CSV table of C-alpha atoms in Angstrom, one decimal:
chain,number,residue,atom,x,y,z
A,1,MET,CA,0.0,0.0,0.0
A,2,ALA,CA,1.1,3.6,-0.5
A,3,PRO,CA,-0.5,5.9,2.0
A,4,PRO,CA,-0.4,9.7,1.6
A,5,ARG,CA,2.8,10.9,3.2
A,6,LEU,CA,3.4,13.5,5.8
A,7,PRO,CA,6.8,14.2,7.2
A,8,LEU,CA,5.8,12.7,10.6
A,9,LEU,CA,4.7,9.3,9.2
A,10,LEU,CA,7.3,7.8,7.1
A,11,ASP,CA,5.6,4.5,6.3
A,12,ALA,CA,2.6,2.3,7.0
A,13,GLY,CA,2.4,-1.5,6.4
A,14,TRP,CA,-0.7,-3.7,6.5
A,15,ASP,CA,-1.0,-7.4,5.9
A,16,GLY,CA,-4.7,-7.9,6.7
A,17,ARG,CA,-4.1,-8.4,10.4
A,18,ARG,CA,-1.1,-6.4,11.6
A,19,LEU,CA,-0.6,-2.6,11.1
A,20,THR,CA,3.0,-1.3,11.3
A,21,LEU,CA,3.8,2.4,11.5
A,22,ARG,CA,7.2,4.1,11.1
A,23,VAL,CA,7.3,7.6,12.5
A,24,ALA,CA,9.9,10.3,12.0
A,25,ALA,CA,12.2,10.9,15.0
A,26,ASP,CA,10.8,14.4,15.7
A,27,ALA,CA,7.1,13.2,15.5
A,28,VAL,CA,6.9,12.7,19.2
A,29,SER,CA,9.0,13.9,22.1
A,30,PRO,CA,10.6,11.7,24.8
A,31,PRO,CA,9.7,10.4,27.3
A,32,ASP,CA,6.3,10.0,25.6
A,33,ARG,CA,7.5,7.7,22.8
A,34,ARG,CA,4.1,6.6,21.5
A,35,VAL,CA,1.5,7.4,19.0
A,36,ALA,CA,-2.3,7.2,19.4
A,37,LEU,CA,-4.6,5.3,17.1
A,38,ASP,CA,-8.2,6.2,16.1
A,39,LEU,CA,-10.6,3.7,14.6
A,40,ASP,CA,-13.6,4.9,12.8
A,41,GLY,CA,-13.2,8.4,14.3
A,42,HIS,CA,-12.8,7.3,18.0
A,43,TYR,CA,-9.7,6.7,20.1
A,44,PHE,CA,-8.7,3.1,20.3
A,45,CYS,CA,-5.3,2.9,22.0
A,46,ASP,CA,-1.7,4.2,22.4
A,47,LEU,CA,1.1,2.3,20.6
A,48,PRO,CA,4.6,2.5,22.0
A,49,LEU,CA,7.4,3.3,19.6
A,50,ASP,CA,10.7,1.4,19.6
A,51,ARG,CA,14.1,3.1,19.2
A,52,HIS,CA,13.6,3.0,15.4
A,53,GLY,CA,10.3,4.9,15.6
A,54,VAL,CA,8.3,1.8,14.8
A,55,ALA,CA,4.9,0.8,16.4
A,56,SER,CA,2.6,-2.0,15.5
A,57,ILE,CA,-0.6,-3.6,16.5
A,58,ALA,CA,-2.2,-7.0,15.6
A,59,PHE,CA,-6.0,-6.9,15.2
A,60,ALA,CA,-7.1,-10.1,16.9
A,61,PHE,CA,-10.6,-9.7,15.6
A,62,ALA,CA,-12.7,-7.0,13.9
A,63,PRO,CA,-13.7,-4.6,16.7
A,64,ALA,CA,-16.6,-3.2,14.7
A,65,GLY,CA,-17.8,-6.6,13.5
A,66,ARG,CA,-17.0,-5.8,9.8
A,67,ARG,CA,-13.9,-6.0,7.7
A,68,ARG,CA,-13.4,-2.3,6.7
A,69,LEU,CA,-11.7,0.0,9.3
A,70,ALA,CA,-10.8,3.7,9.0
A,71,VAL,CA,-7.5,4.0,10.9
A,72,LEU,CA,-5.9,7.4,11.7
A,73,PRO,CA,-2.6,7.6,13.7
A,74,ARG,CA,-2.1,10.7,15.8
A,75,GLN,CA,0.8,12.2,17.7
A,76,ARG,CA,-1.2,11.6,20.9
A,77,ARG,CA,-4.8,11.1,21.9
A,78,ASP,CA,-6.8,13.9,20.4
A,79,GLY,CA,-3.6,15.4,19.1
A,80,ALA,CA,-2.4,16.2,15.6
A,81,ALA,CA,-3.1,13.6,12.9
A,82,LEU,CA,-0.1,12.0,11.2
A,83,LEU,CA,-2.1,11.6,7.9
A,84,PRO,CA,-4.4,14.0,6.1
A,85,ALA,CA,-7.1,11.3,6.0
A,86,PRO,CA,-7.7,7.9,7.6
A,87,LEU,CA,-6.2,4.8,6.1
A,88,GLN,CA,-9.0,2.5,4.8
A,89,LEU,CA,-7.9,-1.0,5.8
A,90,ASP,CA,-9.6,-4.4,5.2
A,91,LEU,CA,-9.2,-7.1,7.8
A,92,ASP,CA,-8.9,-10.7,6.7
A,93,ASP,CA,-12.4,-11.4,8.1
A,94,ALA,CA,-15.2,-9.8,10.0
A,95,ASP,CA,-15.0,-12.1,13.1
A,96,ASP,CA,-15.9,-9.9,16.1
A,97,GLY,CA,-14.2,-12.1,18.7
A,98,ALA,CA,-17.4,-13.2,20.4
A,99,LEU,CA,-17.0,-16.0,23.0
A,100,LEU,CA,-20.3,-17.7,22.3
A,101,LEU,CA,-21.8,-20.4,24.5
A,102,THR,CA,-21.4,-24.0,23.1
A,103,PRO,CA,-24.7,-25.2,21.6
A,104,GLY,CA,-26.8,-26.8,24.3
A,105,THR,CA,-25.2,-25.1,27.2
A,106,ASP,CA,-27.8,-24.1,29.8
A,107,ALA,CA,-26.5,-20.8,31.2
A,108,MET,CA,-29.7,-20.5,33.4
A,109,GLU,CA,-29.3,-24.0,35.1
A,110,PRO,CA,-27.2,-23.0,38.1
A,111,GLU,CA,-29.0,-21.5,41.1
A,112,VAL,CA,-27.4,-18.2,42.0
A,113,ALA,CA,-27.4,-16.5,45.4
A,114,ILE,CA,-27.0,-12.7,45.3
A,115,VAL,CA,-25.2,-11.7,48.5
A,116,VAL,CA,-25.5,-8.0,49.5
A,117,PRO,CA,-23.6,-6.9,52.7
A,118,VAL,CA,-25.1,-3.8,54.1
A,119,TYR,CA,-23.6,-1.1,56.3
A,120,ASP,CA,-25.5,2.2,56.6
A,121,ALA,CA,-26.1,4.3,53.4
A,122,PRO,CA,-29.9,3.5,53.4
A,123,ASP,CA,-30.7,5.4,50.2
A,124,ASP,CA,-28.1,3.5,48.3
A,125,VAL,CA,-29.3,0.2,49.8
A,126,ALA,CA,-32.9,1.0,48.8
A,127,CYS,CA,-31.8,1.7,45.2
A,128,CYS,CA,-29.7,-1.4,45.0
A,129,LEU,CA,-32.3,-3.8,46.3
A,130,ALA,CA,-35.1,-2.2,44.2
A,131,SER,CA,-32.9,-2.7,41.0
A,132,VAL,CA,-32.1,-6.3,41.9
A,133,LEU,CA,-35.8,-7.1,42.3
A,134,ARG,CA,-36.8,-5.3,39.1
A,135,HIS,CA,-34.1,-6.8,36.8
A,136,THR,CA,-33.3,-10.3,38.1
A,137,THR,CA,-34.7,-13.4,36.3
A,138,GLY,CA,-34.0,-17.1,36.6
A,139,ARG,CA,-33.2,-19.3,39.6
A,140,ALA,CA,-31.9,-16.8,42.1
A,141,ARG,CA,-32.0,-16.0,45.8
A,142,LEU,CA,-31.3,-12.7,47.5
A,143,ILE,CA,-29.3,-12.8,50.8
A,144,VAL,CA,-29.1,-9.4,52.5
A,145,ILE,CA,-26.9,-9.1,55.5
A,146,ASP,CA,-26.9,-6.1,57.8
A,147,ASP,CA,-23.5,-5.8,59.5
A,148,ALA,CA,-24.9,-4.0,62.6
A,149,SER,CA,-25.5,-0.7,60.8
A,150,PRO,CA,-25.7,2.2,63.3
A,151,ASP,CA,-28.0,4.2,61.0
A,152,PRO,CA,-31.5,3.7,62.4
A,153,ARG,CA,-33.1,3.8,59.0
A,154,ILE,CA,-31.5,0.5,57.9
A,155,ALA,CA,-33.6,-1.8,60.1
A,156,PRO,CA,-37.0,-0.7,59.0
A,157,LEU,CA,-35.8,-0.6,55.4
A,158,LEU,CA,-34.7,-4.3,55.5
A,159,ASP,CA,-37.9,-5.3,57.4
A,160,ARG,CA,-39.8,-4.7,54.2
A,161,TYR,CA,-38.0,-7.6,52.6
A,162,VAL,CA,-38.5,-10.1,55.4
A,163,GLY,CA,-40.8,-12.9,54.2
A,164,LEU,CA,-40.6,-12.0,50.6
A,165,PRO,CA,-40.2,-15.3,48.6
A,166,GLY,CA,-36.6,-15.9,47.6
A,167,VAL,CA,-35.2,-13.2,49.9
A,168,GLU,CA,-33.4,-13.8,53.2
A,169,VAL,CA,-32.5,-11.0,55.5
A,170,LEU,CA,-29.7,-11.7,58.0
A,171,ARG,CA,-28.5,-9.5,60.8
A,172,ASN,CA,-25.1,-9.5,62.6
A,173,PRO,CA,-25.6,-8.8,66.3
A,174,VAL,CA,-22.3,-6.9,66.3
A,175,ASN,CA,-20.2,-5.5,63.5
A,176,ARG,CA,-18.1,-8.3,62.0
A,177,GLY,CA,-16.6,-6.5,59.1
A,178,PHE,CA,-17.2,-6.7,55.4
A,179,THR,CA,-15.3,-9.9,54.6
A,180,THR,CA,-16.8,-12.0,57.4
A,181,THR,CA,-20.2,-10.7,56.5
A,182,ALA,CA,-19.7,-11.7,52.8
A,183,ASN,CA,-18.5,-15.1,53.9
A,184,ARG,CA,-21.6,-15.5,56.0
A,185,GLY,CA,-23.6,-14.9,52.8
A,186,ILE,CA,-21.4,-17.4,50.8
A,187,GLU,CA,-22.0,-20.0,53.4
A,188,ALA,CA,-25.8,-19.3,53.5
A,189,ALA,CA,-25.8,-19.8,49.7
A,190,GLY,CA,-25.2,-23.5,50.2
A,191,THR,CA,-24.3,-25.1,46.9
A,192,ALA,CA,-25.4,-22.2,44.7
A,193,ASP,CA,-23.1,-20.0,42.7
A,194,VAL,CA,-22.7,-16.6,44.3
A,195,VAL,CA,-22.7,-13.0,43.2
A,196,LEU,CA,-21.2,-10.5,45.7
A,197,LEU,CA,-22.9,-7.2,45.1
A,198,ASN,CA,-22.1,-4.0,46.9
A,199,ALA,CA,-25.0,-2.2,48.5
A,200,ASP,CA,-24.0,1.0,46.7
A,201,THR,CA,-24.6,-0.4,43.2
A,202,GLU,CA,-27.5,-0.3,40.8
A,203,VAL,CA,-28.1,-3.1,38.3
A,204,GLY,CA,-29.8,-3.0,34.9
A,205,PRO,CA,-31.7,-5.2,32.5
A,206,HIS,CA,-30.3,-8.8,32.1
A,207,TRP,CA,-27.4,-8.2,34.6
A,208,LEU,CA,-27.5,-11.6,36.1
A,209,THR,CA,-28.2,-13.4,32.8
A,210,GLY,CA,-25.1,-11.6,31.3
A,211,LEU,CA,-22.9,-12.7,34.2
A,212,ARG,CA,-24.2,-16.3,33.9
A,213,ARG,CA,-23.4,-16.5,30.2
A,214,VAL,CA,-19.8,-15.3,30.8
A,215,VAL,CA,-19.1,-18.0,33.4
A,216,ALA,CA,-20.9,-20.6,31.4
A,217,SER,CA,-19.0,-19.8,28.2
A,218,ARG,CA,-15.9,-21.8,29.3
A,219,PRO,CA,-15.5,-24.4,32.1
A,220,ASP,CA,-12.3,-22.8,33.6
A,221,ILE,CA,-13.8,-19.3,34.2
A,222,ALA,CA,-14.1,-18.9,38.0
A,223,SER,CA,-15.5,-15.4,38.1
A,224,ALA,CA,-17.1,-12.7,36.0
A,225,THR,CA,-17.1,-9.0,37.0
A,226,ALA,CA,-19.5,-6.4,35.5
A,227,VAL,CA,-18.2,-3.2,34.1
A,228,SER,CA,-19.2,0.1,35.6
A,229,ASP,CA,-19.1,3.9,35.5
A,230,ASN,CA,-17.0,4.0,38.6
A,231,ALA,CA,-15.1,0.8,39.6
A,232,GLY,CA,-11.4,1.4,39.1
A,233,ALA,CA,-9.9,-1.1,36.5
A,234,PHE,CA,-13.5,-2.2,35.6
A,235,SER,CA,-14.7,1.3,34.7
A,236,VAL,CA,-15.6,1.9,31.0
A,237,PRO,CA,-14.8,3.5,28.7
A,238,GLU,CA,-12.0,5.1,30.7
A,239,LEU,CA,-10.5,2.8,33.3
A,240,GLU,CA,-9.6,4.2,36.7
A,241,SER,CA,-12.0,7.1,36.1
A,242,GLU,CA,-15.5,8.1,37.1
A,243,ASN,CA,-17.3,8.0,33.7
A,244,ALA,CA,-20.3,10.1,33.0
A,245,LEU,CA,-23.2,8.2,31.6
A,246,PRO,CA,-24.9,9.6,28.4
A,247,ALA,CA,-27.2,12.4,29.5
A,248,ALA,CA,-29.7,11.5,26.8
A,249,TRP,CA,-30.4,8.0,28.3
A,250,THR,CA,-31.5,6.7,31.6
A,251,PHE,CA,-29.3,4.2,33.4
A,252,ASP,CA,-31.4,1.3,32.3
A,253,GLU,CA,-31.3,2.5,28.7
A,254,THR,CA,-27.5,2.8,29.0
A,255,ALA,CA,-27.2,-0.6,30.4
A,256,ARG,CA,-29.3,-2.0,27.6
A,257,ALA,CA,-27.1,-0.2,25.1
A,258,LEU,CA,-24.0,-2.0,26.4
A,259,TRP,CA,-26.0,-5.3,26.4
A,260,GLN,CA,-26.5,-4.7,22.7
A,261,HIS,CA,-23.2,-3.2,21.6
A,262,ALA,CA,-20.4,-4.0,23.9
A,263,GLY,CA,-19.7,-7.3,22.3
A,264,LEU,CA,-19.0,-10.8,23.7
A,265,ALA,CA,-15.2,-10.7,23.5
A,266,TYR,CA,-14.7,-11.0,27.2
A,267,PRO,CA,-11.4,-9.6,28.4
A,268,MET,CA,-9.5,-11.8,30.9
A,269,LEU,CA,-7.8,-10.4,34.0
A,270,PRO,CA,-5.9,-11.9,36.9
A,271,THR,CA,-8.6,-10.6,39.3
A,272,GLY,CA,-12.2,-9.6,39.6
A,273,ASN,CA,-13.8,-6.8,41.6
A,274,GLY,CA,-16.2,-7.4,44.5
A,275,PHE,CA,-18.6,-4.5,43.7
A,276,CYS,CA,-20.3,-7.1,41.4
A,277,LEU,CA,-18.5,-10.4,41.3
A,278,TYR,CA,-20.0,-13.7,40.1
A,279,MET,CA,-18.2,-16.6,41.7
A,280,ARG,CA,-18.7,-20.2,40.3
A,281,ARG,CA,-19.5,-22.7,43.1
A,282,ALA,CA,-16.9,-25.2,41.8
A,283,ALA,CA,-14.2,-22.5,42.2
A,284,LEU,CA,-15.4,-21.7,45.7
A,285,ASP,CA,-15.3,-25.4,46.6
A,286,ALA,CA,-11.8,-25.7,45.1
A,287,VAL,CA,-10.3,-22.5,46.6
A,288,GLY,CA,-12.3,-21.8,49.7
A,289,MET,CA,-13.9,-18.6,50.9
A,290,LEU,CA,-12.6,-15.1,51.4
A,291,ASP,CA,-9.7,-14.4,53.8
A,292,ALA,CA,-11.4,-12.4,56.6
A,293,GLU,CA,-8.3,-12.4,58.8
A,294,ALA,CA,-6.0,-10.7,56.3
A,295,PHE,CA,-8.7,-8.4,54.8
A,296,PRO,CA,-11.3,-7.8,57.6
A,297,GLN,CA,-12.9,-4.8,56.0
A,298,GLY,CA,-12.5,-5.9,52.4
A,299,TYR,CA,-10.3,-4.0,49.9
A,300,GLY,CA,-8.2,-6.8,48.6
A,301,GLU,CA,-10.1,-9.9,49.7
A,302,GLU,CA,-11.6,-10.6,46.3
A,303,ASN,CA,-8.2,-10.0,44.6
A,304,ASP,CA,-6.6,-12.5,46.9
A,305,TRP,CA,-9.4,-15.1,46.2
A,306,CYS,CA,-8.9,-14.6,42.5
A,307,GLN,CA,-5.2,-15.1,42.8
A,308,ARG,CA,-5.7,-18.3,44.7
A,309,ALA,CA,-8.1,-19.5,42.0
A,310,ALA,CA,-5.7,-18.5,39.3
A,311,ALA,CA,-2.9,-20.5,41.0
A,312,ALA,CA,-5.3,-23.5,40.8
A,313,GLY,CA,-5.8,-23.0,37.0
A,314,TRP,CA,-9.0,-20.9,37.0
A,315,ARG,CA,-9.5,-17.7,34.9
A,316,HIS,CA,-11.4,-14.4,35.6
A,317,ALA,CA,-13.4,-12.5,33.0
A,318,ILE,CA,-14.9,-9.1,32.5
A,319,ALA,CA,-18.6,-9.1,31.5
A,320,GLY,CA,-18.5,-6.3,29.0
A,321,PRO,CA,-22.2,-6.3,28.2
A,322,VAL,CA,-23.2,-6.0,31.9
A,323,LEU,CA,-23.1,-2.4,33.2
A,324,VAL,CA,-23.6,-1.8,36.9
A,325,ARG,CA,-23.6,1.7,38.4
A,326,HIS,CA,-21.4,2.2,41.4
A,327,ALA,CA,-21.6,5.0,43.9
A,328,ARG,CA,-18.4,4.0,45.8
A,329,SER,CA,-17.2,5.0,49.3
A,330,ARG,CA,-20.7,5.5,50.7
A,331,SER,CA,-20.3,3.2,53.7
A,332,PHE,CA,-16.7,4.1,54.7
A,333,GLY,CA,-16.1,7.5,53.0
A,334,HIS,CA,-13.3,8.3,50.5
A,335,ALA,CA,-10.5,8.8,53.0
A,336,ARG,CA,-11.0,5.5,54.8
A,337,ARG,CA,-11.5,3.7,51.5
A,338,ILE,CA,-8.0,4.9,50.4
A,339,ALA,CA,-6.5,3.8,53.7
A,340,LEU,CA,-8.1,0.4,53.5
A,341,GLY,CA,-7.1,0.0,49.9
A,342,THR,CA,-3.5,0.8,50.8
A,343,ALA,CA,-3.5,-1.7,53.6
A,344,GLY,CA,-5.0,-4.4,51.4
A,345,MET,CA,-2.5,-3.8,48.6
A,346,THR,CA,0.4,-4.3,51.1
A,347,VAL,CA,-0.9,-7.8,51.9
A,348,LEU,CA,-1.4,-8.5,48.2
A,349,ARG,CA,2.1,-7.5,47.3
A,350,ALA,CA,3.6,-9.7,49.9
A,351,ARG,CA,1.5,-12.7,48.9
A,352,TRP,CA,1.4,-12.3,45.2
A,353,PRO,CA,4.6,-10.4,44.1
A,354,HIS,CA,3.6,-10.5,40.4
A,355,TYR,CA,0.0,-9.3,40.9
A,356,GLU,CA,0.3,-5.7,39.9
A,357,ALA,CA,2.5,-6.4,36.9
A,358,ASP,CA,0.0,-9.1,35.7
A,359,VAL,CA,-2.9,-6.8,36.1
A,360,GLY,CA,-1.1,-4.0,34.4
A,361,ALA,CA,-0.3,-6.1,31.4
A,362,SER,CA,-3.8,-7.5,31.0
A,363,LEU,CA,-5.5,-4.1,31.4
A,364,TYR,CA,-4.3,-3.2,27.9
A,365,SER,CA,-5.1,-6.5,26.1
A,366,TYR,CA,-6.6,-6.2,22.7
A,367,GLU,CA,-10.0,-7.5,24.1
A,368,ARG,CA,-10.0,-4.7,26.7
A,369,ARG,CA,-9.1,-2.1,24.2
A,370,ALA,CA,-11.9,-3.2,21.9
A,371,LEU,CA,-14.4,-3.2,24.8
A,372,ASP,CA,-13.5,0.3,25.8
A,373,TRP,CA,-13.6,1.5,22.2
A,374,ARG,CA,-17.0,0.0,21.7
A,375,VAL,CA,-18.4,1.8,24.7
A,376,ARG,CA,-16.6,5.1,23.8
A,377,ARG,CA,-18.1,5.0,20.4
A,378,LEU,CA,-21.5,4.1,21.8
A,379,TYR,CA,-21.5,7.0,24.3
A,380,ALA,CA,-20.4,9.4,21.6
A,381,ALA,CA,-23.3,8.4,19.4
A,382,ALA,CA,-25.9,8.7,22.3
A,383,THR,CA,-26.4,12.4,21.8
A,384,ALA,CA,-27.2,12.0,18.1
A,385,ALA,CA,-29.4,8.9,18.6
A,386,ALA,CA,-33.0,9.4,17.4
A,387,ALA,CA,-34.3,7.1,20.1
A,388,ALA,CA,-33.1,5.3,23.2
A,389,PRO,CA,-32.2,1.6,23.0
A,390,ARG,CA,-35.2,-0.7,23.2
A,391,PRO,CA,-35.5,-4.4,23.9
A,392,ARG,CA,-35.0,-6.5,20.8
A,393,LEU,CA,-37.9,-8.9,20.0
A,394,LEU,CA,-37.4,-11.7,17.4
A,395,ARG,CA,-40.4,-12.9,15.5
A,396,LEU,CA,-40.2,-16.5,14.3
A,397,ASP,CA,-43.1,-16.4,11.9
A,398,GLY,CA,-41.5,-14.1,9.3
A,399,ALA,CA,-43.9,-11.3,10.1
A,400,VAL,CA,-42.6,-7.7,9.8
A,401,GLU,CA,-45.1,-5.9,12.0
A,402,VAL,CA,-43.5,-3.3,14.2
A,403,GLU,CA,-43.9,-3.5,18.0
A,404,ALA,CA,-44.1,0.0,19.5
A,405,THR,CA,-42.2,-0.8,22.7
A,406,CYS,CA,-39.5,-3.0,21.1
A,407,GLU,CA,-37.0,-3.1,18.3
A,408,THR,CA,-38.5,-5.7,16.1
A,409,TRP,CA,-36.4,-8.4,14.3
A,410,SER,CA,-37.6,-11.2,12.1
A,411,LEU,CA,-36.3,-14.7,11.2
A,412,GLN,CA,-37.1,-15.7,7.6
A,413,SER,CA,-36.4,-18.8,5.6
A,414,GLY,CA,-35.6,-18.8,1.9
A,415,ALA,CA,-34.3,-20.9,-0.9
A,416,GLU,CA,-30.7,-20.3,0.1
A,417,GLY,CA,-31.0,-20.5,3.8
A,418,TRP,CA,-32.1,-18.2,6.7
A,419,ARG,CA,-32.1,-14.5,7.1
A,420,LEU,CA,-32.2,-12.3,10.2
A,421,LEU,CA,-33.9,-9.0,9.5
A,422,ARG,CA,-34.2,-5.8,11.6
A,423,ILE,CA,-37.5,-4.0,11.0
A,424,GLY,CA,-37.5,-0.2,11.2
A,425,ASP,CA,-40.3,1.8,12.8
A,426,ASP,CA,-41.3,2.8,9.3
A,427,GLY,CA,-41.6,-0.9,8.3
A,428,VAL,CA,-38.5,-0.9,6.2
A,429,TYR,CA,-36.2,-3.8,7.0
A,430,GLY,CA,-32.6,-4.5,6.5
A,431,THR,CA,-30.7,-7.8,6.5
A,432,ILE,CA,-28.4,-8.2,9.5
A,433,ALA,CA,-27.2,-11.8,8.8
A,434,GLU,CA,-27.9,-14.6,6.4
A,435,ALA,CA,-26.5,-18.1,6.2
A,436,ALA,CA,-27.3,-21.6,5.2
A,437,GLY,CA,-27.2,-24.4,7.7
A,438,PRO,CA,-29.2,-26.0,10.5
A,439,VAL,CA,-31.5,-23.4,11.9
A,440,GLU,CA,-30.9,-24.6,15.5
A,441,ARG,CA,-27.2,-23.6,15.2
A,442,LEU,CA,-27.8,-20.3,13.4
A,443,LEU,CA,-30.6,-19.3,15.8
A,444,TRP,CA,-28.4,-20.2,18.8
A,445,ASP,CA,-25.6,-18.0,17.6
A,446,TRP,CA,-27.7,-15.1,16.4
A,447,LEU,CA,-29.7,-14.9,19.7
A,448,GLN,CA,-26.4,-14.3,21.5
A,449,ARG,CA,-24.5,-12.2,19.0
A,450,HIS,CA,-27.4,-9.8,18.4
A,451,ALA,CA,-28.6,-9.5,22.0
A,452,ILE,CA,-32.1,-10.6,21.4
A,453,GLU,CA,-34.2,-10.3,24.6
A,454,ALA,CA,-37.5,-11.9,23.7
A,455,VAL,CA,-38.7,-14.4,21.2
A,456,ALA,CA,-42.3,-14.3,19.8
A,457,ALA,CA,-43.4,-17.6,18.3
A,458,GLY,CA,-46.4,-16.3,16.3
A,459,ASP,CA,-47.6,-19.0,13.9
A,460,ALA,CA,-44.2,-20.5,13.2
A,461,ASP,CA,-44.1,-24.2,12.6
A,462,ALA,CA,-43.9,-26.6,15.5
A,463,ALA,CA,-40.3,-27.7,14.9
A,464,LEU,CA,-39.0,-24.2,14.8
A,465,LYS,CA,-40.9,-23.3,17.9
A,466,ARG,CA,-39.4,-26.2,19.8
A,467,VAL,CA,-35.8,-25.3,18.8
A,468,ALA,CA,-36.4,-21.6,19.6
A,469,ARG,CA,-38.0,-22.3,22.9
A,470,GLU,CA,-35.2,-24.5,24.1
A,471,SER,CA,-32.6,-21.9,23.1
A,472,ALA,CA,-34.5,-19.1,24.7
A,473,ALA,CA,-34.8,-21.0,28.0
A,474,ARG,CA,-31.1,-21.9,28.1
A,475,LEU,CA,-30.1,-18.3,27.3
A,476,GLY,CA,-32.5,-16.6,29.7
A,477,LEU,CA,-34.8,-14.9,27.1
A,478,ASP,CA,-38.5,-14.1,27.4
A,479,TRP,CA,-40.7,-16.4,25.3
A,480,SER,CA,-44.2,-15.6,24.2
A,481,GLU,CA,-46.9,-17.4,22.2
A,482,PRO,CA,-50.2,-16.1,21.0
A,483,GLY,CA,-52.4,-15.4,24.0
A,484,ARG,CA,-49.8,-16.0,26.7
A,485,ILE,CA,-46.3,-15.2,27.9
A,486,ALA,CA,-44.3,-18.1,29.3
A,487,ASP,CA,-40.9,-18.7,30.8
A,488,ASN,CA,-38.4,-16.4,32.4
A,489,PRO,CA,-40.5,-14.5,35.0
A,490,ARG,CA,-38.8,-12.2,37.5
A,491,SER,CA,-37.0,-14.0,40.3
A,492,PHE,CA,-38.6,-11.9,43.0
A,493,GLY,CA,-41.8,-10.0,43.7
A,494,ASP,CA,-42.1,-6.5,45.0
A,495,PRO,CA,-42.0,-5.8,48.8
A,496,PRO,CA,-45.0,-4.3,50.5
A,497,ALA,CA,-45.4,-0.6,49.9
């Protein structure tokens, strides 16, 4: 290829997967020997330059889910461009890196116990519990544990949940600390998988289903952690930052946007984060519970557990499509959180000398860069979006009628195979995917890859209904037939007013 030349960029090479740039010696100034890369008009990553002024990146998959990419190198993020116009590059293929569930996997089979330790901050607790009740589906229990909160508003707040089916409220007679309280919940969970959920969080649509799918995607994944607006290394799109959510969307709409567009290329890290951490029961049985003696108030206990699991051959994943809002520091306050974090890190460094280096290296994996880029692009587009994200409904009968409250999709068969269509509000439709092959495999993949939330049977034939209903049940989707809605009800009812 022969890109347009500017003095700062001497050469660019592309082989269908790897991009190599050679930059003039005066293009960047030491010690910041790096260039930035924009993809399709949005920052993707920084690339370090070697002593010869050469930087390169291998595209492990197509971050936009298509072959063509517009690539523009810059002197720095948001800095001067090194070319007058982006390079138009074609990848070898359009694979988006999705880690799909193996056909037949039942992501909804395990029972899950959601453990919420509580200490003061009643407004946050109320918001957290309300969101869990509103958005949780499948086999789940809710275990709420008050760690002897001094705030007098906590007791009557939790009293509302006593006796609610599927909900257990426990109370420590004296303050036992976060980690011991979390362990009490893990023990009360019995043989169930566990989600540790901070009481200063808010969950959105399909949050637990998304975590289930990540863990079910591979047998060696011990934990899955949601992404957040404010959770350190798990913040998106800018890690270690407090990220503003799009002003044009509600939190639930933003969570649905990530569900639909963040992709299924789950980044792997040496650790999870206890603000919203799914823990597979088999890993808990193999590794044991959290170390309450070394981390009595938290801040390091989940990292230590993850390192013990990693030493036993387990992996830890980031659930990119699951956004959980996190207030942070409400129970302890910012100053004490910093002190507790410092103390916890001291223990982690002594036990796991390579921990920080391993985390630092994996934070900038290609999968993580692609996730952040997808969210960055999504948030930038929110202000120009004509409408907020809506649930995606797939019709099996080939009909193209528009549902007012949903984004309507349609599955249609033809002489050369199957087509997946998206129906616009004006009735005009576009083909999203088409392929030949067994419909059960195509449908299984498309339901995941395109974030379908509900399936409407309509008057589809009996064989297609059977295949679709089985897939919907295993993936945690709503299922409806004429005159009735079946499967996948909410896990919990509402507390008394």
